[in-house]
Structures are given as structure tokens and as C-alpha cells.
Short mmCIF file of C-alpha atoms in Angstrom, two decimals:
data_model
loop_
_atom_site.label_atom_id
_atom_site.label_comp_id
_atom_site.label_asym_id
_atom_site.label_seq_id
_atom_site.Cartn_x
_atom_site.Cartn_y
_atom_site.Cartn_z
CA MET A 1 0.00 0.00 0.00
CA ALA A 2 2.72 2.45 1.04
CA ALA A 3 4.58 1.91 -2.21
CA THR A 4 1.57 2.85 -4.32
CA LYS A 5 0.98 5.90 -2.14
CA LYS A 6 4.54 7.03 -2.74
CA ALA A 7 4.17 6.59 -6.48
CA VAL A 8 0.97 8.65 -6.61
CA LEU A 9 2.43 11.77 -4.99
CA GLY A 10 4.83 12.67 -7.76
CA PRO A 11 7.46 15.40 -7.43
CA LEU A 12 7.58 17.45 -4.21
CA VAL A 13 9.12 20.86 -3.56
CA GLY A 14 10.43 22.19 -0.23
CA ALA A 15 10.42 25.80 0.94
CA VAL A 16 12.49 27.48 3.64
CA ASP A 17 10.47 30.40 5.04
CA GLN A 18 12.84 32.35 7.28
CA GLY A 19 10.75 35.11 8.89
CA THR A 20 11.46 37.69 11.57
CA SER A 21 9.83 35.73 14.37
CA SER A 22 10.24 32.14 13.18
CA THR A 23 11.75 29.75 10.65
CA ARG A 24 9.68 27.11 8.87
CA PHE A 25 10.35 24.39 6.33
CA LEU A 26 7.33 23.22 4.32
CA VAL A 27 6.92 20.55 1.66
CA PHE A 28 4.33 20.84 -1.12
CA ASN A 29 3.01 18.54 -3.81
CA SER A 30 4.01 20.32 -7.03
CA LYS A 31 0.98 19.05 -8.96
CA THR A 32 -1.74 20.03 -6.45
CA ALA A 33 0.02 22.70 -4.31
CA GLU A 34 -1.12 20.72 -1.27
CA LEU A 35 0.93 21.21 1.92
CA LEU A 36 2.17 17.77 3.02
CA SER A 37 4.21 18.55 6.12
CA HIS A 38 6.09 21.32 7.89
CA HIS A 39 8.05 22.25 11.00
CA GLN A 40 8.45 25.62 12.71
CA VAL A 41 10.97 27.04 15.21
CA GLU A 42 10.67 30.45 16.91
CA ILE A 43 13.70 32.75 16.57
CA LYS A 44 15.08 34.83 19.44
CA GLN A 45 15.14 38.57 18.97
CA GLU A 46 17.74 40.48 20.95
CA PHE A 47 17.22 44.11 22.01
CA PRO A 48 20.68 45.06 23.33
CA ARG A 49 19.77 48.75 23.55
CA GLU A 50 16.68 50.87 23.11
CA GLY A 51 15.65 50.77 19.45
CA TRP A 52 18.18 48.06 18.52
CA VAL A 53 16.97 44.72 17.14
CA GLU A 54 19.40 41.87 16.43
CA GLN A 55 19.36 38.15 15.70
CA ASP A 56 22.10 35.53 15.70
CA PRO A 57 22.81 34.44 12.09
CA LYS A 58 24.08 31.06 13.34
CA GLU A 59 20.87 30.46 15.28
CA ILE A 60 18.92 31.31 12.11
CA LEU A 61 21.00 28.85 10.05
CA GLN A 62 20.70 26.18 12.73
CA SER A 63 16.91 26.65 12.81
CA VAL A 64 16.78 26.05 9.05
CA TYR A 65 18.67 22.75 9.39
CA GLU A 66 16.45 21.75 12.30
CA CYS A 67 13.24 22.51 10.39
CA ILE A 68 14.47 20.55 7.36
CA GLU A 69 15.46 17.50 9.46
CA LYS A 70 12.22 17.50 11.48
CA THR A 71 10.03 17.91 8.38
CA CYS A 72 11.84 15.02 6.68
CA GLU A 73 11.22 12.86 9.77
CA LYS A 74 7.51 13.74 9.67
CA LEU A 75 7.37 12.85 5.95
CA GLY A 76 8.98 9.51 6.81
CA GLN A 77 6.22 8.86 9.35
CA LEU A 78 3.68 9.62 6.60
CA ASN A 79 5.41 7.05 4.39
CA ILE A 80 6.48 9.74 1.93
CA ASP A 81 9.86 9.24 0.32
CA ILE A 82 12.01 12.38 0.71
CA SER A 83 13.89 11.52 -2.48
CA ASN A 84 10.76 12.91 -4.19
CA ILE A 85 11.81 16.41 -3.09
CA LYS A 86 13.18 17.80 -6.36
CA ALA A 87 13.95 21.40 -5.40
CA ILE A 88 14.05 23.88 -2.53
CA GLY A 89 12.95 27.52 -2.53
CA VAL A 90 14.02 30.17 -0.03
CA SER A 91 11.89 33.03 1.19
CA ASN A 92 13.12 35.39 3.87
CA GLN A 93 12.63 38.45 6.05
CA ARG A 94 13.97 41.24 3.85
CA GLU A 95 16.55 44.01 4.50
CA THR A 96 18.03 42.30 7.60
CA THR A 97 21.78 42.63 7.22
CA VAL A 98 24.55 40.05 7.78
CA VAL A 99 28.31 40.40 7.25
CA TRP A 100 30.41 37.26 7.54
CA ASP A 101 33.92 35.93 6.96
CA ARG A 102 34.17 33.98 3.71
CA LEU A 103 37.18 31.98 4.94
CA THR A 104 35.73 30.76 8.24
CA GLY A 105 32.00 31.07 7.54
CA GLU A 106 31.60 32.95 10.86
CA PRO A 107 29.32 36.01 11.13
CA LEU A 108 31.31 39.11 12.07
CA TYR A 109 28.39 40.63 14.01
CA ASN A 110 24.78 39.79 14.80
CA ALA A 111 22.25 40.26 12.02
CA VAL A 112 20.88 43.81 12.18
CA VAL A 113 17.13 43.34 11.73
CA TRP A 114 14.98 45.46 9.38
CA LEU A 115 13.11 46.95 12.39
CA ASP A 116 16.34 48.23 13.98
CA LEU A 117 16.59 52.01 14.56
CA ARG A 118 20.26 52.50 15.48
CA THR A 119 20.96 54.04 12.06
CA GLN A 120 18.74 57.11 12.54
CA SER A 121 21.71 59.52 12.82
CA THR A 122 23.37 57.78 9.83
CA VAL A 123 20.17 58.45 7.85
CA GLU A 124 20.06 62.11 8.94
CA ASN A 125 23.70 62.68 7.94
CA LEU A 126 23.21 61.01 4.56
CA SER A 127 20.00 62.89 3.79
CA LYS A 128 21.88 66.19 4.02
CA ARG A 129 23.92 65.02 1.02
CA ILE A 130 20.94 64.39 -1.28
CA PRO A 131 20.05 67.43 -3.40
CA GLY A 132 16.41 68.49 -2.86
CA ASN A 133 15.73 68.75 -6.59
CA ASN A 134 17.29 65.37 -7.44
CA ASN A 135 16.57 62.53 -5.06
CA PHE A 136 18.68 60.07 -7.06
CA VAL A 137 18.40 57.48 -4.27
CA LYS A 138 14.61 57.35 -4.57
CA SER A 139 14.54 57.46 -8.37
CA LYS A 140 17.06 54.62 -8.71
CA THR A 141 15.86 52.39 -5.86
CA GLY A 142 12.16 53.25 -5.42
CA LEU A 143 12.83 53.66 -1.68
CA PRO A 144 12.87 56.59 0.76
CA LEU A 145 16.05 57.05 2.82
CA SER A 146 15.13 55.20 6.03
CA THR A 147 16.57 53.03 8.80
CA TYR A 148 14.51 50.21 7.23
CA PHE A 149 16.87 49.33 4.35
CA SER A 150 20.15 47.43 4.27
CA ALA A 151 22.59 50.06 2.95
CA VAL A 152 22.40 52.22 6.09
CA LYS A 153 22.74 49.15 8.34
CA LEU A 154 25.81 48.05 6.39
CA ARG A 155 27.19 51.60 6.61
CA TRP A 156 26.72 51.48 10.42
CA LEU A 157 28.56 48.13 10.63
CA LEU A 158 31.45 49.49 8.54
CA ASP A 159 31.63 52.60 10.73
CA ASN A 160 31.28 50.94 14.14
CA VAL A 161 32.44 47.32 14.15
CA ARG A 162 36.20 46.83 13.98
CA LYS A 163 35.90 43.12 13.03
CA VAL A 164 33.85 44.11 9.98
CA GLN A 165 36.25 46.91 8.95
CA LYS A 166 39.24 44.57 9.26
CA ALA A 167 37.60 41.79 7.25
CA VAL A 168 36.78 44.27 4.46
CA GLU A 169 40.38 45.54 4.43
CA GLU A 170 41.65 41.94 4.25
CA ASP A 171 39.17 40.98 1.54
CA ARG A 172 37.46 38.38 3.77
CA ALA A 173 34.07 40.08 4.22
CA LEU A 174 30.86 39.09 2.46
CA PHE A 175 27.59 41.02 2.85
CA GLY A 176 24.15 39.59 2.34
CA THR A 177 20.53 39.73 3.34
CA ILE A 178 19.23 36.56 5.05
CA ASP A 179 18.62 34.76 1.72
CA SER A 180 22.31 35.21 0.75
CA TRP A 181 23.58 34.07 4.15
CA LEU A 182 21.39 30.94 3.97
CA ILE A 183 22.12 30.04 0.33
CA TRP A 184 25.88 30.57 0.81
CA SER A 185 25.86 28.40 3.94
CA LEU A 186 23.57 25.67 2.56
CA THR A 187 25.60 25.34 -0.68
CA GLY A 188 28.89 24.74 1.12
CA GLY A 189 29.76 27.89 3.05
CA ALA A 190 33.53 28.39 3.29
CA ASN A 191 33.90 25.34 0.98
CA GLY A 192 32.55 26.78 -2.26
CA GLY A 193 29.28 28.32 -1.03
CA VAL A 194 27.41 30.34 -3.68
CA HIS A 195 27.27 34.07 -2.83
CA CYS A 196 24.11 35.29 -4.52
CA THR A 197 20.77 37.03 -3.99
CA ASP A 198 17.72 37.56 -6.17
CA VAL A 199 16.33 40.77 -7.68
CA THR A 200 13.56 41.09 -5.04
CA ASN A 201 15.95 40.98 -2.09
CA ALA A 202 18.50 43.15 -3.89
CA SER A 203 15.81 45.78 -4.46
CA ARG A 204 15.53 46.24 -0.65
CA THR A 205 19.20 47.06 -0.05
CA MET A 206 19.12 50.64 -1.42
CA LEU A 207 22.21 49.80 -3.48
CA PHE A 208 20.35 48.24 -6.41
CA ASN A 209 19.13 50.03 -9.52
CA ILE A 210 15.62 48.68 -10.10
CA HIS A 211 15.66 49.84 -13.75
CA SER A 212 18.98 48.33 -14.90
CA LEU A 213 18.67 45.43 -12.38
CA GLU A 214 22.25 45.71 -11.17
CA TRP A 215 24.26 47.12 -8.28
CA ASP A 216 24.54 50.85 -8.86
CA LYS A 217 28.02 52.36 -8.82
CA GLU A 218 26.77 55.84 -7.84
CA LEU A 219 24.71 54.44 -4.94
CA CYS A 220 27.65 52.34 -3.69
CA GLU A 221 29.83 55.46 -3.79
CA PHE A 222 27.17 57.52 -1.99
CA PHE A 223 26.91 54.99 0.86
CA GLU A 224 30.66 54.21 0.56
CA ILE A 225 30.04 50.48 0.22
CA PRO A 226 32.70 48.39 -1.58
CA ILE A 227 30.93 46.57 -4.45
CA LYS A 228 33.20 43.54 -4.04
CA ILE A 229 31.41 42.46 -0.81
CA LEU A 230 27.97 42.34 -2.48
CA PRO A 231 26.40 39.07 -3.71
CA ASN A 232 25.74 38.25 -7.39
CA VAL A 233 22.20 39.20 -8.37
CA ARG A 234 20.18 36.43 -10.03
CA SER A 235 16.55 35.90 -11.04
CA SER A 236 14.03 34.57 -8.49
CA SER A 237 13.76 31.20 -10.22
CA GLU A 238 16.94 29.38 -11.36
CA ILE A 239 19.32 26.79 -9.92
CA TYR A 240 21.77 28.65 -7.65
CA GLY A 241 23.52 25.59 -6.22
CA LEU A 242 22.98 22.25 -4.49
CA MET A 243 22.38 21.43 -0.81
CA LYS A 244 25.71 20.25 0.62
CA ALA A 245 24.59 18.68 3.92
CA GLY A 246 21.70 17.16 5.82
CA ALA A 247 18.81 14.95 4.76
CA LEU A 248 18.37 16.79 1.45
CA GLU A 249 22.02 16.81 0.31
CA GLY A 250 22.24 17.13 -3.48
CA VAL A 251 18.82 18.80 -3.93
CA PRO A 252 19.00 22.05 -5.97
CA ILE A 253 18.13 25.38 -4.35
CA SER A 254 16.30 26.98 -7.25
CA GLY A 255 13.91 29.62 -5.93
CA CYS A 256 14.60 32.80 -3.97
CA LEU A 257 12.16 35.59 -3.14
CA GLY A 258 11.88 38.16 -0.36
CA ASP A 259 8.94 37.07 1.81
CA GLN A 260 6.51 39.73 0.54
CA SER A 261 7.27 38.95 -3.11
CA ALA A 262 6.91 35.25 -2.34
CA ALA A 263 3.44 35.88 -0.88
CA LEU A 264 2.46 37.82 -4.02
CA VAL A 265 3.47 34.80 -6.13
CA GLY A 266 1.83 32.36 -3.70
CA GLN A 267 -1.43 34.35 -3.93
CA MET A 268 -1.03 34.09 -7.74
CA CYS A 269 -1.15 37.86 -8.21
CA PHE A 270 0.44 37.66 -11.66
CA GLN A 271 -1.77 40.30 -13.30
CA ASP A 272 -1.29 44.05 -13.24
CA GLY A 273 -3.56 45.42 -10.47
CA GLN A 274 -3.74 42.26 -8.33
CA ALA A 275 -2.81 42.79 -4.69
CA LYS A 276 -2.30 40.92 -1.42
CA ASN A 277 -1.80 41.89 2.23
CA THR A 278 0.39 39.70 4.47
CA TYR A 279 0.01 39.82 8.26
CA GLY A 280 3.31 38.78 9.83
CA THR A 281 5.65 40.64 12.19
CA GLY A 282 4.74 43.68 10.09
CA CYS A 283 2.00 44.14 7.52
CA PHE A 284 2.77 44.40 3.82
CA LEU A 285 0.35 45.29 1.05
CA LEU A 286 1.78 44.68 -2.44
CA CYS A 287 0.09 45.47 -5.73
CA ASN A 288 1.48 44.08 -8.99
CA THR A 289 2.08 46.95 -11.44
CA GLY A 290 3.21 44.71 -14.31
CA ARG A 291 6.42 45.43 -16.22
CA LYS A 292 6.44 49.12 -15.38
CA CYS A 293 7.80 50.94 -12.33
CA VAL A 294 5.05 53.05 -10.77
CA PHE A 295 6.26 55.76 -8.39
CA SER A 296 3.99 56.63 -5.50
CA GLU A 297 2.71 60.09 -4.64
CA HIS A 298 1.36 58.81 -1.30
CA GLY A 299 4.21 57.25 0.67
CA LEU A 300 4.36 53.77 -0.89
CA LEU A 301 7.55 52.05 -2.07
CA THR A 302 8.34 50.93 -5.60
CA THR A 303 9.90 47.49 -5.51
CA VAL A 304 10.72 44.45 -7.63
CA ALA A 305 7.84 41.93 -7.45
CA TYR A 306 9.62 38.97 -9.10
CA LYS A 307 11.57 37.76 -12.12
CA LEU A 308 10.68 34.11 -12.58
CA GLY A 309 13.60 32.95 -14.72
CA ARG A 310 16.86 34.22 -16.16
CA ASP A 311 15.26 35.12 -19.50
CA LYS A 312 11.87 36.11 -18.10
CA PRO A 313 10.75 39.74 -17.73
CA VAL A 314 10.90 41.56 -14.41
CA TYR A 315 7.63 42.57 -12.73
CA TYR A 316 7.29 45.48 -10.31
CA ALA A 317 5.01 46.26 -7.38
CA LEU A 318 3.86 49.15 -5.24
CA GLU A 319 4.24 48.33 -1.56
CA GLY A 320 2.70 49.70 1.60
CA SER A 321 4.92 48.65 4.53
CA VAL A 322 3.72 48.66 8.14
CA ALA A 323 6.46 47.85 10.68
CA ILE A 324 4.41 46.45 13.55
CA ALA A 325 1.48 44.04 13.15
CA GLY A 326 2.01 40.59 14.68
CA ALA A 327 4.90 42.12 16.63
CA VAL A 328 2.38 44.04 18.76
CA ILE A 329 0.84 40.72 19.86
CA ARG A 330 4.30 39.33 20.70
CA TRP A 331 4.93 42.53 22.71
CA LEU A 332 1.69 42.06 24.69
CA ARG A 333 2.87 38.49 25.37
CA ASP A 334 6.58 38.99 26.12
CA ASN A 335 6.74 42.55 27.49
CA LEU A 336 3.40 43.07 29.26
CA GLY A 337 2.56 39.44 29.95
CA ILE A 338 -1.20 39.97 29.48
CA ILE A 339 -1.34 36.84 27.28
CA LYS A 340 0.70 33.63 27.45
CA THR A 341 0.30 32.62 23.79
CA SER A 342 -0.39 34.73 20.72
CA GLU A 343 -3.64 32.82 20.14
CA GLU A 344 -5.08 34.11 23.45
CA ILE A 345 -5.44 37.64 22.06
CA GLU A 346 -8.58 36.54 20.23
CA LYS A 347 -10.18 35.33 23.48
CA LEU A 348 -9.46 38.61 25.30
CA ALA A 349 -10.75 40.71 22.40
CA LYS A 350 -13.89 38.59 22.16
CA GLU A 351 -14.75 39.20 25.83
CA VAL A 352 -15.34 42.92 25.21
CA GLY A 353 -16.03 43.12 21.47
CA THR A 354 -14.83 46.75 21.42
CA SER A 355 -11.82 48.83 22.39
CA TYR A 356 -14.18 51.21 24.20
CA GLY A 357 -12.53 54.34 22.84
CA CYS A 358 -9.01 53.11 23.51
CA TYR A 359 -6.54 53.49 20.59
CA PHE A 360 -3.13 51.85 20.34
CA VAL A 361 -0.58 53.21 17.83
CA PRO A 362 2.29 50.66 17.90
CA ALA A 363 4.96 52.94 16.42
CA PHE A 364 7.75 50.96 18.12
CA SER A 365 10.08 51.54 15.15
CA GLY A 366 8.70 54.92 14.14
CA LEU A 367 5.98 54.96 11.48
CA TYR A 368 6.55 53.40 8.07
CA ALA A 369 4.08 53.86 5.19
CA PRO A 370 2.46 56.18 4.41
CA TYR A 371 4.13 58.60 6.88
CA TRP A 372 7.83 57.59 7.02
CA GLU A 373 8.10 59.37 10.36
CA PRO A 374 11.07 58.04 12.34
CA SER A 375 10.36 60.35 15.30
CA ALA A 376 7.09 58.57 16.19
CA ARG A 377 6.84 56.14 19.11
CA GLY A 378 4.12 53.84 20.39
CA ILE A 379 1.19 55.28 22.34
CA ILE A 380 -2.00 53.97 23.93
CA CYS A 381 -4.56 56.75 24.33
CA GLY A 382 -8.20 57.24 25.23
CA LEU A 383 -7.73 55.38 28.52
CA THR A 384 -10.28 55.68 31.36
CA GLN A 385 -10.72 53.85 34.68
CA PHE A 386 -13.01 51.52 32.78
CA THR A 387 -10.24 50.34 30.39
CA ASN A 388 -8.86 46.84 31.02
CA LYS A 389 -6.49 44.44 29.29
CA CYS A 390 -9.28 43.15 27.03
CA HIS A 391 -9.81 46.64 25.59
CA ILE A 392 -6.07 47.02 25.02
CA ALA A 393 -6.00 43.63 23.27
CA PHE A 394 -8.90 44.71 21.07
CA ALA A 395 -7.19 48.05 20.33
CA ALA A 396 -4.03 46.16 19.30
CA LEU A 397 -6.01 44.15 16.74
CA GLU A 398 -7.75 47.31 15.53
CA ALA A 399 -4.34 48.97 15.11
CA VAL A 400 -3.32 46.30 12.60
CA CYS A 401 -6.55 46.95 10.66
CA PHE A 402 -6.31 50.75 10.75
CA GLN A 403 -2.70 50.65 9.57
CA THR A 404 -3.80 48.41 6.69
CA ARG A 405 -6.56 50.88 5.84
CA GLU A 406 -4.00 53.70 5.63
CA ILE A 407 -1.81 51.83 3.14
CA LEU A 408 -4.87 50.62 1.19
CA ASP A 409 -6.10 54.23 0.87
CA ALA A 410 -2.66 55.24 -0.42
CA MET A 411 -2.67 52.30 -2.87
CA ASN A 412 -6.12 53.22 -4.18
CA ARG A 413 -5.03 56.85 -4.71
CA ASP A 414 -1.81 55.82 -6.50
CA CYS A 415 -3.49 53.22 -8.72
CA GLY A 416 -6.68 55.16 -9.37
CA ILE A 417 -8.69 51.91 -9.30
CA PRO A 418 -9.93 51.06 -5.80
CA LEU A 419 -9.53 47.41 -4.79
CA SER A 420 -12.92 45.67 -4.69
CA HIS A 421 -11.72 43.11 -2.11
CA LEU A 422 -8.52 42.37 -0.19
CA GLN A 423 -6.63 39.08 -0.55
CA VAL A 424 -4.90 38.29 2.76
CA ASP A 425 -2.44 35.74 4.14
CA GLY A 426 0.08 35.22 6.94
CA GLY A 427 -0.07 33.78 10.44
CA MET A 428 -2.41 36.39 11.91
CA THR A 429 -5.17 35.61 9.39
CA ASN A 430 -6.13 32.60 11.53
CA ASN A 431 -7.62 35.17 13.93
CA LYS A 432 -11.28 35.44 12.88
CA ILE A 433 -11.96 38.56 14.97
CA LEU A 434 -9.06 40.30 13.21
CA MET A 435 -10.36 39.32 9.78
CA GLN A 436 -13.89 40.55 10.56
CA LEU A 437 -12.51 43.80 11.99
CA GLN A 438 -10.42 44.23 8.86
CA ALA A 439 -13.48 43.88 6.60
CA ASP A 440 -15.40 46.36 8.79
CA ILE A 441 -12.62 48.95 8.85
CA LEU A 442 -11.85 48.72 5.11
CA TYR A 443 -15.49 48.38 4.21
CA ILE A 444 -14.69 45.82 1.50
CA PRO A 445 -14.71 41.99 1.70
CA VAL A 446 -11.55 40.28 2.98
CA VAL A 447 -10.67 37.01 1.24
CA LYS A 448 -8.31 34.45 2.74
CA PRO A 449 -7.03 31.19 1.22
CA SER A 450 -7.75 28.11 3.36
CA MET A 451 -3.97 27.38 3.33
CA PRO A 452 -2.46 30.58 4.78
CA GLU A 453 1.22 29.62 4.17
CA THR A 454 1.28 31.65 0.97
CA THR A 455 4.84 32.91 1.41
CA ALA A 456 6.30 29.40 1.48
CA LEU A 457 4.04 28.38 -1.41
CA GLY A 458 5.42 31.24 -3.54
CA ALA A 459 9.02 30.19 -2.86
CA ALA A 460 8.13 26.57 -3.69
CA MET A 461 6.46 27.62 -6.96
CA ALA A 462 9.56 29.62 -8.01
CA ALA A 463 11.84 26.67 -7.13
CA GLY A 464 9.69 24.03 -8.84
CA ALA A 465 9.27 26.11 -12.01
CA ALA A 466 13.01 26.80 -12.44
CA GLU A 467 14.78 25.75 -15.61
CA GLY A 468 16.45 22.38 -14.99
CA VAL A 469 13.82 21.46 -12.36
CA GLY A 470 10.56 21.98 -14.25
CA VAL A 471 8.15 20.17 -11.89
CA TRP A 472 5.77 23.10 -11.26
CA SER A 473 3.87 24.78 -14.08
CA LEU A 474 3.04 28.47 -13.65
CA LYS A 475 0.75 28.55 -16.72
CA PRO A 476 -2.59 30.08 -15.65
CA GLU A 477 -4.54 26.99 -16.75
CA ASP A 478 -2.30 24.71 -14.63
CA LEU A 479 -2.47 26.68 -11.38
CA SER A 480 -4.68 24.80 -8.94
CA ALA A 481 -7.88 26.50 -7.74
CA VAL A 482 -7.67 27.69 -4.15
CA THR A 483 -10.54 27.47 -1.67
CA MET A 484 -11.21 30.83 -0.03
CA GLU A 485 -12.90 32.07 3.11
CA ARG A 486 -14.71 35.42 2.81
CA PHE A 487 -15.38 38.07 5.48
CA GLU A 488 -18.01 40.69 4.57
CA PRO A 489 -18.25 44.10 6.30
CA GLN A 490 -20.88 43.99 9.05
CA ILE A 491 -21.01 47.55 10.45
CA ASN A 492 -22.37 50.67 8.76
CA ALA A 493 -20.01 52.80 6.72
CA GLU A 494 -20.50 55.86 8.92
CA GLU A 495 -19.33 54.10 12.08
CA SER A 496 -16.34 52.75 10.14
CA GLU A 497 -15.39 56.32 9.11
CA ILE A 498 -15.75 57.76 12.63
CA ARG A 499 -13.44 55.10 14.08
CA TYR A 500 -10.91 55.66 11.31
CA SER A 501 -10.78 59.43 11.79
CA THR A 502 -10.23 58.98 15.55
CA TRP A 503 -7.37 56.60 14.72
CA LYS A 504 -5.76 59.29 12.54
CA LYS A 505 -5.97 61.72 15.48
CA ALA A 506 -4.11 59.16 17.63
CA VAL A 507 -1.42 58.73 14.94
CA MET A 508 -0.77 62.48 14.97
CA LYS A 509 -0.22 62.31 18.73
CA SER A 510 2.45 59.59 18.31
CA MET A 511 4.63 61.78 16.08
CA GLY A 512 7.55 64.04 16.93
CA TRP A 513 8.35 62.08 20.09
CA VAL A 514 12.07 61.45 19.59
CA THR A 515 14.90 63.70 18.57
CA THR A 516 18.14 62.02 17.50
CA GLN A 517 19.93 63.27 20.64
CA SER A 518 17.43 61.71 23.03
CA SER A 519 17.58 58.34 21.29
CA GLU A 520 21.38 58.33 21.27
CA SER A 521 21.68 59.33 24.94
CA GLY A 522 19.70 56.25 25.93
CA ILE A 523 22.80 54.13 25.29
CA PRO A 524 23.79 52.47 28.59
#
């Protein structure tokens, strides 16, 4: 019986999904897109100083190996032969910056996470050097100058960490975002590891020209980054190298997408105008703009959506980035201790069914889109003696929805065609109260696939469709239909508007909180 079962499954594809809060490895059936098995490990975040966010690159790599081994064991228990895994895709938290020694394979410093704010003074000094009438950084990269992107993090490491400076001088240093660190390590590391990234991850470094699709000499000179430490830029779907260790030794790594691009692919948003919103640590709304770069008038980023093959065209997207979504739930759990598990938030919120006039603006890392206001900090306002932890929990969920509404409004203004519904994915979408709130606050239906692991699915699709692998067809007629759950708005439009305008008042109160001096003087 088992033998026939194995034969029926056909080719499988694995996906490493290395996010900000956890690492997962998932295995899909390439013919049906069905998820067969997975394993997940939470990743420690270190906050060595106020505003600093770091992770250990070795812990991240170790978690990837652990997830692969454990998933393979689970497949074994299901009588599924792991030799059917024909390719592996990688999707990753973007912008997070790693510098390591190419001779020893050792990281030269912790990974500086995308949310990290230590580079605020670096950003302020650099912005003085950009002429007001010619923001060449924005026109080449599609990005505003912000602590969010890799170039300023790399600049900080080169300025402040002697081990990094020395390794660059001695030609031992390699830079990469998490995808590059993983692919280099998994394909052999110091023994012939492949130092590469894909166009989507490269487009988040602020060193990459999104028009010519190559590292930009002028940008590297502006940030004073030596080009020789940067990875080779490849498409999102091609064989980069083979796994050199573990249960899947010899399997090609053939897909690579930044997590938000991967979710766009996994939601099958291949047409101009299709959009998705992912609820993870942060919240990211991406709209496919086809083969043309669209520049936003309303605080959105222009970014590379995907390039699914060496000879395939590049597609672009507009992106609304919100820094803190799921992270606010983790904060309520780890910092305030009002919940023990992230799932409990739904129970607390359900008890009251309203925030009772309490508003929570979780600007822990300043405000991203559409404001790009680094001076903002988190506030909870509208408190009375009546307010309890349930109201704060509800306000935290509402905050995720209001922030999404702000980036959706910006997207609708930039695109001119309002979205008729919102396609959603990510871990938080399992929270039914959140999904209903989101429909109420946007006043359009919210549509969620029954399999929410869209990011991993996108990376698996890119890997399985790569030339030389060819087990996953991306032709529209071959893409499997996805079952969806729909949430319709249930409150009246007027109430929705009143709540939204109060939210905007709260956002204004969160701004202008920090000056560079006060954030620097907090260093112990």
C-alpha cells in the first residue's frame, strides 16, 4: 500500500520560510500545491539597547537545518519518500543585514534586523547630502532614505564594528541579506558556497538600480560600500547551487524571493492590479504593477515583485509597509505578559467586542508607510478607569486593521482603481476577529485562502518552475484552484469612518516624540 501511495504523490518541492519571528520548512506537492508537512521554530530577537533589534545568524541557520530534518522525519512517518523532493525555494525576512567571513563562515556581528533604529543619525547625515531637486536614491531604488533598508545598516557596521572593517580591508568580508547568508551556507559555506541574492531581495538594499537590475556604482559610492562584498544578483527562479549537507544533500536550491514577493506569487497575483496583504511581524500590502515601475505620490515604495527565470521579464510592485502588526501581539505576550500565547489575544478581544474608545498606535520603530516618520513612538490613548487588558488587546487588533486601511487608501489613490476586495495571508489571518474587523474597517470583503502559508508556497512555486527542475507549471490553466474564506463588512459605513478618523488623530499624537539626541543618549 505504502509503495503505491509514494508513487501517486509525484514530485515534491520544499520551501524554507525564514521570517522575523520564526523559521519554517514546508513541503508541497508540485501538482496540487497541497501542503504535506512542515516544521516551525521560533527565533530569538535580541534588544541590546533601546531601538536596537538583532538576531544571531548562526541560530537562524541552525533553525533552518532543524526545520528541514524535522520535516523530513515527519514525511517519513507519513510514508512519503524524501527523495521525491526535487527542489528547494528560499523566502526570507527582507533588508536584515549580515556580514560574515568567507574563509571561516563565521558572522562578524549579529544580524541587524529590518526593524532596527540605530541608524537614525546615519540616515540624517546622509539625507543632508541628497540634493532636494534630485533625489537620485529614490529614483534609482524606489525607496525613501530610512533606517529600514540594508545600505544604512551596512554603513553602520562598517563605521562601528572593527571586526567588519578589518575583514573588508583583508578581503574576507561578504555582505548579504538573510537569503544570501542561507544560500551561501547551505551550498557549502567556506567550501565553495554560492554568494548570490535575487532581484527582489537586492531591491531592498538601497544599493540596487531597479531599472537596470544591477548594483549601482553611484549608490555604492554615496553609501561608501565596496561593491566587491555584495552578492551576485540572479533571477528569483533558477538553480543557484545544491544542498551540501543534511537529509536533502544534493537537492538544488532553485527559488529565492523576499517574503513579501513570495506571498504575491503564492497568492497568484500575476496580473497588473492584483494585490495581497500579508500579516506577519509587520503588515505588507503589495500590488502588482506589471512590467512598469510606478512611483507613489502617497508614501508607498516601488519594488521588484519577481523575475521568474533568467530570460523572463521583471515585474514590479507598489508596496505599503507597516512595521508592527504581529509584533504588537508578541509585545503584549513577552513585554506586558497579558497573554501567554499569541492565540489568546482573540479570546481577550472577544470578551469585550470593542476597544471602548481606547486606541493603540504601535509605532515601536517609528511609522513606516504612508508617513515615514522616524520620530514617532508607540502610544495607547483614550484610557479611562473603565479600560482593562481586554480593551487594550482589542485596540491592538484594531491597530493592525487601521494601519492596513491607511496603506490601502494610499494604494487606491496611486493606482486610481480602488480594490474591490482584499486578498490576505500570513499567520495572523487565523484570527477570525481580526479578519472581521479588517473587513469592517476597510469596508470591503476580505478574502483568505484556506492554506495561509502563501509565502512558502510562492518560494516553492519559483523553485519548482526553475529551468532544470521543471516540476511546477506556472501557466494560468495549470495553477490549482484555491478554496477561499470570505469576510463581509458587518457595520455601517459611517461608524467605520468615525473610528478611522479617531485613529488618525491618535497617529498624529504619536509623532515628533524622539529627537536624535534623546535616542542616542539612551545608550547604557
